[in-house]
Amino acid sequence: MIARQLLAAAWLVLFASPAAAVDMELPTVNGTAFFRLADARPGPVVVNLWDTACPFCMREMPLLYQSAKAHTDTLFLGIAMGSAGEALDYLESHPSPYPHLLGPRNPGSLLRRLRDPSGALPHTVVLGPDHSICTVRTGGVDSAWLDAAIRKCSASH
Amino acid sequence: MLNKTRLAVALAAAFGPALPAMADQPQTLPDVVIQDTGPALNNAPGSLRNEIIKTESVDAKAIERSNASNLTEAVDNRPGISIQVECSVCNVRNISLDNMPGRFTTLLIDGIPLYSSVSSAYGLDSVSVDGIERIDIARGAGASLIAPEALAGTVNIVTKRPIESENIFTAEVGEYGDHRGSAYLAKPFSGGALSLTADYREHDSVDGAGYGISQYTGYQRSMGGLGYFLDDVGGFKVRGRIDLVHEERGGGPLGNDYGAIEGDTTGNPFNFSAGPHGSPDPSGWIEPDTGTIVPYTAGAAGLAQIITTDRQQGTMIAERNLDGGKLRLAAGIAHHNQDSFYGSDATYTGDQNQYYLQSSYQMPLGSNLVTLGADYRSEDLSSTGVTADGHVNNGIDDYTYRDPALFAQLYRTFLDNTLEMNASVRVDNHNVFGTITSPRLNLLYHHNDAYASRLSIGRGFRAPTSFFEQEHGILSDNYIVRQIDKPETSDNLSYALSYSSDRFSWVGSANYNRIHNFAMLIPGNVDGSGLTYTLFTSAPDPVTIRGIDWVGTYQLTPGTAVSLGAEGYKYDFTPGTLAFVRPNERAYLNVDSRLGGWDLSAKLTWTGPQDLARFYDYAGTQQYNLDGTPKPDRSPAFSVLDVRAQYRFNKRYTAFFGVNNLFDYQQATRDSYLWTDAAGNLDVTHIWGPNIGRQIYAGIRASL
């Protein structure tokens, strides 16, 4: 048992990623430009992974729109994990107050960085001002959770 | 310790493609609502699904880009995956994984094995890709706990569960009489969903060399399907599908007036002088031994192969949570009928019934996730036939297989979830081959967020079947002598290293496959009474195929991705075992671009030279051209380029246009599919390259 714990600890020391700023470089949903998070202004960031094929994602989208309008000092980012065409259709009929990116063709690395290795949706990550992960929620969010998370992460360093 | 999300993932990962749909179901946890859609975008070459077993996916978008209307068109030309045509007249097509014979690839419908060597011969062309979410391809034995005969791997069709009402109609026209119409109707309702698919396609037979004998088989194919999803039936979540297929295909003489072709039994309607190394006399070909002309007098019917296929199949899967675990029940039923006219050989009707039942229970046990299960497979073939000289050989290739089995699987993680392990064993009690044990071990190690290694070691077995399509010579024989008491078994080892970042992903793999007791059907033996028979036996030496492949995709610009791939294989076999030629090298280049409403794609496949002399066993039977000269020992390298453009006018209407085989590379204009032996006997299986040239098509899709 002790040997196993020692081995696990050694493994973590050697290979586990330290808590670090999250970066990503993804195309915008309309395919016109790359967006690199490191180039964004410092400050808290709400990253929401969604897909038009995910009813729970669609259900919480109006809430995220509302929250983005209320928290103007926080960067909101949507990452569409499905097809670009369907995401564009949705965004045309539901104009968003914040930018939306297209998930990578192989999303494994991004999902692990955003602590969603299974790819479960919806998935929301709130980054602190230094863009390190502050809190994570897999599943639908509500306004109370979102407000509390933004408050907490805006203050974190 | 396994947390809830981890457990949900583990449920899917532990089963891999064996029970693939577990990953696709909404997972309901007490405090949050999660839909595990599976990473929807991991369809680029070089991407793997988030599963412990190396699994590549072809999703609906990729299928659309390939303009595929059926399974064989959808999965062709990817590293380690190819479609092998085994007859230039009837176009039997198999899916070859790691360049292994197609019979070692098992097709699963939502994880249920309902295809045999009988139904795969012509049936794979009739597997619809309408209304599916994706096709998962797992290479290597041990890919499936419930399909041990998948010595090369599995291809699993995952049906799409409708989440919104959709009415999608597609119409397409192309050269060579290619017409297609399809419909997909989906309707979710409170407590479930239904989907309906219908697809009709027809295509002329095509001769690229002027013989009047086709290389591309014509067909008229109708496919219909019903998908059903019920969220709560006595606590069970139930889903399934029903599929109906009717297809008529005809090759050899051109045209689709099959009645007239079958009735034309005298004279010579063909031109054997056409094409490379054509005969000096259009009415026949040179007999190499004597240099004399062998006249052809059997009319259009003599080289005709006309096959009518009817298939009905149904599947059902029911799952529910029970005492902290998950209970799964699955069932499948299929009836497959093939009615064939082989002009110079025989007439043949095969009738097959298949049944499948499975029950399994999956539960957490300490830090482990344990699955215990049982399944039962039943497979019968009943045939009638008449040889060309009028001899009735009903039931010549009949077989009856019953295969109950028990299986157990253990999944657990180590080292803070960076190492995942899946170990399993399956014990079959086959009615012909007795007790067979198939173990497997799969490991997945996440080096970090970007790199992962997968290692698989597995053993599978396949009960060989005597179905005549594996050896047409059976049709001319009177009976089969079974000297086969062992199943084909395999030893498989594969390793894959994958990398993914936001703009670049790749995967490289090495695969080792060794087949023992390779089944062989050797026709034309003569008994003491002068009757001919086919010997059904096992090759004394194993067949070994080793391969490496690499494929990667780079997001070059926000709208453009470039994929590169290459594969290399080595074969160790006794001539006569691997009966169809395979390349040593292949390479791939894909470019996909999104530009405003445009979706553009180009796919280039390069195939290296192939060792025709070795695979076609020239040492045993030299193959000759129709002018009496020997066939080449090696085929030339060649490239095929497919391009496609699609424009999306709005949410409702999309138009598309494409050209397949833009370079117009055809084998028939360089080296005929027709060949003779030294005695002048004609055959149609000298195959190494594309069987149809450049083809332009266009169509429109409406979402109403």
Short mmCIF file of C-alpha atoms in Angstrom, two decimals, chain B residues 236-520:
data_model
loop_
_atom_site.label_atom_id
_atom_site.label_comp_id
_atom_site.label_asym_id
_atom_site.label_seq_id
_atom_site.Cartn_x
_atom_site.Cartn_y
_atom_site.Cartn_z
CA PHE B 236 -35.06 0.18 -18.96
CA LYS B 237 -33.74 2.55 -21.55
CA VAL B 238 -34.44 0.79 -24.84
CA ARG B 239 -33.13 1.48 -28.30
CA GLY B 240 -32.77 -0.41 -31.50
CA ARG B 241 -33.26 -0.44 -35.22
CA ILE B 242 -34.88 -2.41 -37.99
CA ASP B 243 -33.31 -2.51 -41.44
CA LEU B 244 -34.60 -3.79 -44.77
CA VAL B 245 -32.47 -4.19 -47.88
CA HIS B 246 -33.18 -5.24 -51.44
CA GLU B 247 -30.43 -5.16 -54.02
CA GLU B 248 -29.96 -6.44 -57.53
CA ARG B 249 -26.52 -6.29 -59.03
CA GLY B 250 -25.25 -7.47 -62.33
CA GLY B 251 -21.76 -7.64 -63.77
CA GLY B 252 -20.09 -9.08 -66.84
CA PRO B 253 -22.15 -8.04 -69.86
CA LEU B 254 -23.24 -4.41 -69.70
CA GLY B 255 -26.80 -3.31 -69.07
CA ASN B 256 -29.42 -4.27 -66.55
CA ASP B 257 -31.89 -6.27 -68.62
CA TYR B 258 -31.02 -9.30 -66.55
CA GLY B 259 -33.69 -11.53 -68.12
CA ALA B 260 -32.27 -10.97 -71.60
CA ILE B 261 -28.71 -11.52 -70.38
CA GLU B 262 -29.58 -14.83 -68.72
CA GLY B 263 -31.34 -15.95 -71.90
CA ASP B 264 -28.41 -15.14 -74.21
CA THR B 265 -26.39 -18.34 -74.00
CA THR B 266 -24.72 -18.69 -77.38
CA GLY B 267 -22.21 -16.81 -79.51
CA ASN B 268 -19.82 -14.06 -78.49
CA PRO B 269 -21.09 -10.57 -77.69
CA PHE B 270 -17.71 -9.45 -76.28
CA ASN B 271 -14.50 -8.05 -77.78
CA PHE B 272 -11.55 -9.91 -76.34
CA SER B 273 -9.14 -7.89 -78.49
CA ALA B 274 -9.81 -4.74 -76.48
CA GLY B 275 -7.64 -3.43 -73.69
CA PRO B 276 -3.96 -3.94 -72.93
CA HIS B 277 -2.52 -7.21 -74.25
CA GLY B 278 -5.81 -7.99 -75.92
CA SER B 279 -6.31 -11.17 -77.88
CA PRO B 280 -5.44 -11.10 -81.62
CA ASP B 281 -8.93 -12.49 -82.22
CA PRO B 282 -11.93 -10.63 -80.73
CA SER B 283 -13.94 -13.84 -80.52
CA GLY B 284 -11.63 -15.58 -78.03
CA TRP B 285 -8.21 -15.62 -76.40
CA ILE B 286 -4.89 -17.38 -76.73
CA GLU B 287 -4.31 -20.63 -74.89
CA PRO B 288 -0.74 -20.09 -73.65
CA ASP B 289 0.25 -23.78 -73.79
CA THR B 290 -0.57 -24.18 -77.47
CA GLY B 291 -0.77 -20.65 -78.86
CA THR B 292 -4.16 -21.45 -80.36
CA ILE B 293 -7.33 -19.40 -79.94
CA VAL B 294 -9.90 -20.53 -77.38
CA PRO B 295 -13.20 -19.41 -78.91
CA TYR B 296 -15.85 -17.97 -76.61
CA THR B 297 -19.38 -19.18 -77.40
CA ALA B 298 -21.38 -18.93 -74.16
CA GLY B 299 -23.22 -15.69 -74.99
CA ALA B 300 -23.80 -12.80 -72.60
CA ALA B 301 -24.89 -15.24 -69.90
CA GLY B 302 -21.55 -17.02 -69.89
CA LEU B 303 -19.73 -14.17 -68.12
CA ALA B 304 -22.72 -12.78 -66.25
CA GLN B 305 -23.00 -12.70 -62.48
CA ILE B 306 -26.40 -11.51 -61.34
CA ILE B 307 -27.09 -11.46 -57.63
CA THR B 308 -30.26 -10.52 -55.80
CA THR B 309 -29.93 -9.85 -52.09
CA ASP B 310 -32.72 -9.48 -49.56
CA ARG B 311 -32.00 -8.80 -45.94
CA GLN B 312 -34.07 -8.05 -42.87
CA GLN B 313 -32.47 -7.37 -39.52
CA GLY B 314 -33.48 -6.03 -36.15
CA THR B 315 -31.61 -5.12 -32.99
CA MET B 316 -32.67 -4.10 -29.51
CA ILE B 317 -30.63 -2.96 -26.53
CA ALA B 318 -32.13 -2.41 -23.08
CA GLU B 319 -30.18 -0.96 -20.19
CA ARG B 320 -31.01 0.03 -16.65
CA ASN B 321 -29.25 0.92 -13.45
CA LEU B 322 -29.63 -1.81 -10.87
CA ASP B 323 -28.18 -2.03 -7.37
CA GLY B 324 -25.37 0.39 -8.10
CA GLY B 325 -24.45 -1.28 -11.36
CA LYS B 326 -25.78 -1.45 -14.87
CA LEU B 327 -27.76 -4.27 -16.41
CA ARG B 328 -27.65 -4.63 -20.17
CA LEU B 329 -29.73 -6.89 -22.36
CA ALA B 330 -29.21 -7.07 -26.11
CA ALA B 331 -30.75 -9.05 -28.92
CA GLY B 332 -30.40 -9.23 -32.67
CA ILE B 333 -32.00 -11.16 -35.48
CA ALA B 334 -31.16 -11.23 -39.17
CA HIS B 335 -32.40 -13.07 -42.23
CA HIS B 336 -30.25 -12.88 -45.33
CA ASN B 337 -31.09 -14.32 -48.72
CA GLN B 338 -28.85 -14.39 -51.77
CA ASP B 339 -30.17 -15.55 -55.12
CA SER B 340 -27.39 -15.78 -57.68
CA PHE B 341 -26.90 -16.53 -61.35
CA TYR B 342 -23.32 -17.36 -62.31
CA GLY B 343 -23.55 -17.96 -66.03
CA SER B 344 -20.68 -20.29 -66.68
CA ASP B 345 -20.53 -21.72 -63.16
CA ALA B 346 -23.90 -22.36 -61.64
CA THR B 347 -26.99 -20.99 -60.01
CA TYR B 348 -26.99 -20.66 -56.26
CA THR B 349 -29.38 -19.61 -53.52
CA GLY B 350 -28.18 -19.10 -49.98
CA ASP B 351 -30.46 -18.54 -47.03
CA GLN B 352 -29.08 -17.52 -43.67
CA ASN B 353 -30.58 -16.90 -40.25
CA GLN B 354 -28.65 -15.34 -37.39
CA TYR B 355 -29.71 -14.78 -33.79
CA TYR B 356 -27.87 -13.05 -31.00
CA LEU B 357 -28.67 -12.70 -27.30
CA GLN B 358 -26.61 -11.03 -24.61
CA SER B 359 -26.96 -10.24 -20.94
CA SER B 360 -24.35 -8.50 -18.86
CA TYR B 361 -24.03 -6.74 -15.56
CA GLN B 362 -21.45 -4.12 -14.78
CA MET B 363 -20.69 -2.98 -11.26
CA PRO B 364 -18.06 -1.16 -9.24
CA LEU B 365 -16.19 -3.49 -6.92
CA GLY B 366 -13.76 -1.60 -4.72
CA SER B 367 -11.55 0.35 -7.06
CA ASN B 368 -12.47 -1.90 -9.96
CA LEU B 369 -15.23 -1.92 -12.47
CA VAL B 370 -16.27 -5.49 -13.13
CA THR B 371 -18.43 -6.84 -15.93
CA LEU B 372 -19.86 -10.32 -16.06
CA GLY B 373 -21.90 -11.51 -18.99
CA ALA B 374 -23.13 -14.26 -21.23
CA ASP B 375 -24.11 -14.33 -24.86
CA TYR B 376 -25.44 -16.80 -27.38
CA ARG B 377 -24.94 -16.77 -31.12
CA SER B 378 -26.71 -18.87 -33.68
CA GLU B 379 -25.81 -18.94 -37.37
CA ASP B 380 -27.18 -21.21 -40.10
CA LEU B 381 -26.60 -21.37 -43.82
CA SER B 382 -28.89 -23.37 -46.08
CA SER B 383 -28.23 -23.39 -49.81
CA THR B 384 -29.50 -24.85 -53.05
CA GLY B 385 -27.54 -24.95 -56.26
CA VAL B 386 -27.08 -26.41 -59.69
CA THR B 387 -23.69 -26.68 -61.38
CA ALA B 388 -23.15 -25.54 -64.96
CA ASP B 389 -23.44 -29.13 -66.18
CA GLY B 390 -26.78 -29.57 -64.41
CA HIS B 391 -25.68 -31.40 -61.28
CA VAL B 392 -27.75 -30.49 -58.20
CA ASN B 393 -25.54 -29.78 -55.20
CA ASN B 394 -28.06 -28.54 -52.68
CA GLY B 395 -26.58 -27.81 -49.29
CA ILE B 396 -22.99 -28.06 -50.47
CA ASP B 397 -21.77 -25.23 -48.22
CA ASP B 398 -24.37 -25.49 -45.43
CA TYR B 399 -23.27 -25.06 -41.87
CA THR B 400 -24.85 -24.74 -38.44
CA TYR B 401 -23.04 -22.95 -35.66
CA ARG B 402 -24.18 -22.53 -32.06
CA ASP B 403 -21.95 -20.59 -29.73
CA PRO B 404 -22.85 -19.88 -26.12
CA ALA B 405 -20.18 -17.95 -24.21
CA LEU B 406 -19.34 -16.43 -20.84
CA PHE B 407 -17.18 -13.37 -20.43
CA ALA B 408 -15.68 -11.33 -17.63
CA GLN B 409 -13.90 -8.02 -17.70
CA LEU B 410 -12.09 -5.91 -15.17
CA TYR B 411 -11.35 -2.22 -15.56
CA ARG B 412 -9.38 -0.08 -13.19
CA THR B 413 -7.10 2.90 -13.13
CA PHE B 414 -3.74 3.44 -11.52
CA LEU B 415 -1.42 6.33 -10.81
CA ASP B 416 -4.07 8.98 -10.30
CA ASN B 417 -6.02 7.86 -13.37
CA THR B 418 -3.07 8.30 -15.72
CA LEU B 419 -2.93 4.57 -16.36
CA GLU B 420 -6.05 2.66 -17.35
CA MET B 421 -6.27 -1.09 -17.62
CA ASN B 422 -8.89 -3.31 -19.12
CA ALA B 423 -8.40 -7.07 -18.84
CA SER B 424 -10.90 -9.64 -20.00
CA VAL B 425 -11.42 -13.24 -20.83
CA ARG B 426 -14.08 -14.93 -22.88
CA VAL B 427 -14.86 -18.65 -22.97
CA ASP B 428 -16.88 -20.00 -25.89
CA ASN B 429 -18.42 -23.43 -26.12
CA HIS B 430 -18.72 -23.82 -29.88
CA ASN B 431 -20.82 -26.72 -31.19
CA VAL B 432 -18.18 -27.64 -33.79
CA PHE B 433 -14.88 -26.41 -32.39
CA GLY B 434 -15.45 -26.98 -28.68
CA THR B 435 -14.23 -24.81 -25.83
CA ILE B 436 -12.17 -21.82 -26.85
CA THR B 437 -10.67 -19.25 -24.49
CA SER B 438 -9.89 -15.73 -25.71
CA PRO B 439 -7.99 -13.43 -23.34
CA ARG B 440 -7.08 -9.80 -23.95
CA LEU B 441 -5.40 -6.93 -22.18
CA ASN B 442 -5.60 -3.25 -23.04
CA LEU B 443 -3.60 -0.47 -21.40
CA LEU B 444 -3.89 3.27 -21.86
CA TYR B 445 -1.32 5.55 -20.35
CA HIS B 446 -1.66 9.33 -20.45
CA HIS B 447 1.91 10.64 -20.47
CA ASN B 448 0.45 14.14 -20.09
CA ASP B 449 -2.43 16.15 -21.56
CA ALA B 450 -0.98 15.80 -25.06
CA TYR B 451 0.60 12.35 -25.34
CA ALA B 452 -0.97 8.96 -24.72
CA SER B 453 0.15 5.38 -25.30
CA ARG B 454 -2.10 2.41 -25.95
CA LEU B 455 -0.99 -1.18 -25.79
CA SER B 456 -3.21 -4.11 -26.70
CA ILE B 457 -2.52 -7.80 -26.54
CA GLY B 458 -5.27 -10.15 -27.56
CA ARG B 459 -6.24 -13.49 -28.91
CA GLY B 460 -9.33 -14.17 -30.98
CA PHE B 461 -10.84 -17.08 -32.80
CA ARG B 462 -13.03 -17.50 -35.82
CA ALA B 463 -15.06 -20.53 -36.77
CA PRO B 464 -14.32 -20.95 -40.50
CA THR B 465 -17.29 -21.15 -42.82
CA SER B 466 -17.67 -23.00 -46.09
CA PHE B 467 -19.68 -20.30 -47.89
CA PHE B 468 -18.94 -20.60 -51.61
CA GLU B 469 -18.15 -16.91 -52.12
CA GLN B 470 -14.80 -17.64 -50.50
CA GLU B 471 -14.08 -20.07 -53.33
CA HIS B 472 -16.28 -20.13 -56.42
CA GLY B 473 -14.84 -23.48 -57.42
CA ILE B 474 -17.15 -25.04 -54.82
CA LEU B 475 -20.04 -24.43 -57.19
CA SER B 476 -18.61 -26.86 -59.72
CA ASP B 477 -18.02 -29.58 -57.13
CA ASN B 478 -20.32 -32.24 -55.79
CA TYR B 479 -19.55 -32.04 -52.10
CA ILE B 480 -17.16 -30.68 -49.49
CA VAL B 481 -14.82 -32.79 -47.37
CA ARG B 482 -14.23 -31.14 -44.00
CA GLN B 483 -10.74 -31.77 -42.76
CA ILE B 484 -10.85 -28.90 -40.37
CA ASP B 485 -11.06 -29.42 -36.65
CA LYS B 486 -9.54 -26.23 -35.33
CA PRO B 487 -10.80 -22.67 -35.53
CA GLU B 488 -8.66 -19.92 -36.98
CA THR B 489 -6.95 -18.22 -34.06
CA SER B 490 -4.91 -15.07 -33.87
CA ASP B 491 -2.19 -13.54 -31.75
CA ASN B 492 -2.30 -9.78 -31.89
CA LEU B 493 -0.11 -7.10 -30.42
CA SER B 494 -0.46 -3.43 -31.12
CA TYR B 495 0.99 -0.23 -29.76
CA ALA B 496 -0.12 3.31 -30.55
CA LEU B 497 1.33 6.65 -29.52
CA SER B 498 -0.94 9.63 -30.00
CA TYR B 499 -0.46 13.36 -29.66
CA SER B 500 -3.04 16.09 -29.66
CA SER B 501 -2.93 19.83 -29.30
CA ASP B 502 -5.41 22.44 -30.43
CA ARG B 503 -4.02 22.62 -33.98
CA PHE B 504 -2.08 19.41 -34.47
CA SER B 505 -2.88 15.81 -33.72
CA TRP B 506 -1.32 12.59 -34.84
CA VAL B 507 -1.20 8.93 -34.05
CA GLY B 508 1.39 6.36 -34.95
CA SER B 509 0.88 2.66 -34.44
CA ALA B 510 2.60 -0.66 -34.89
CA ASN B 511 0.57 -3.83 -35.32
CA TYR B 512 1.49 -7.48 -35.30
CA ASN B 513 -1.05 -10.10 -36.34
CA ARG B 514 -0.43 -13.83 -36.66
CA ILE B 515 -3.20 -16.16 -37.81
CA HIS B 516 -2.98 -19.85 -37.00
CA ASN B 517 -5.00 -22.56 -38.74
CA PHE B 518 -5.74 -20.28 -41.68
CA ALA B 519 -8.79 -21.83 -43.34
CA MET B 520 -8.58 -22.86 -46.99
#
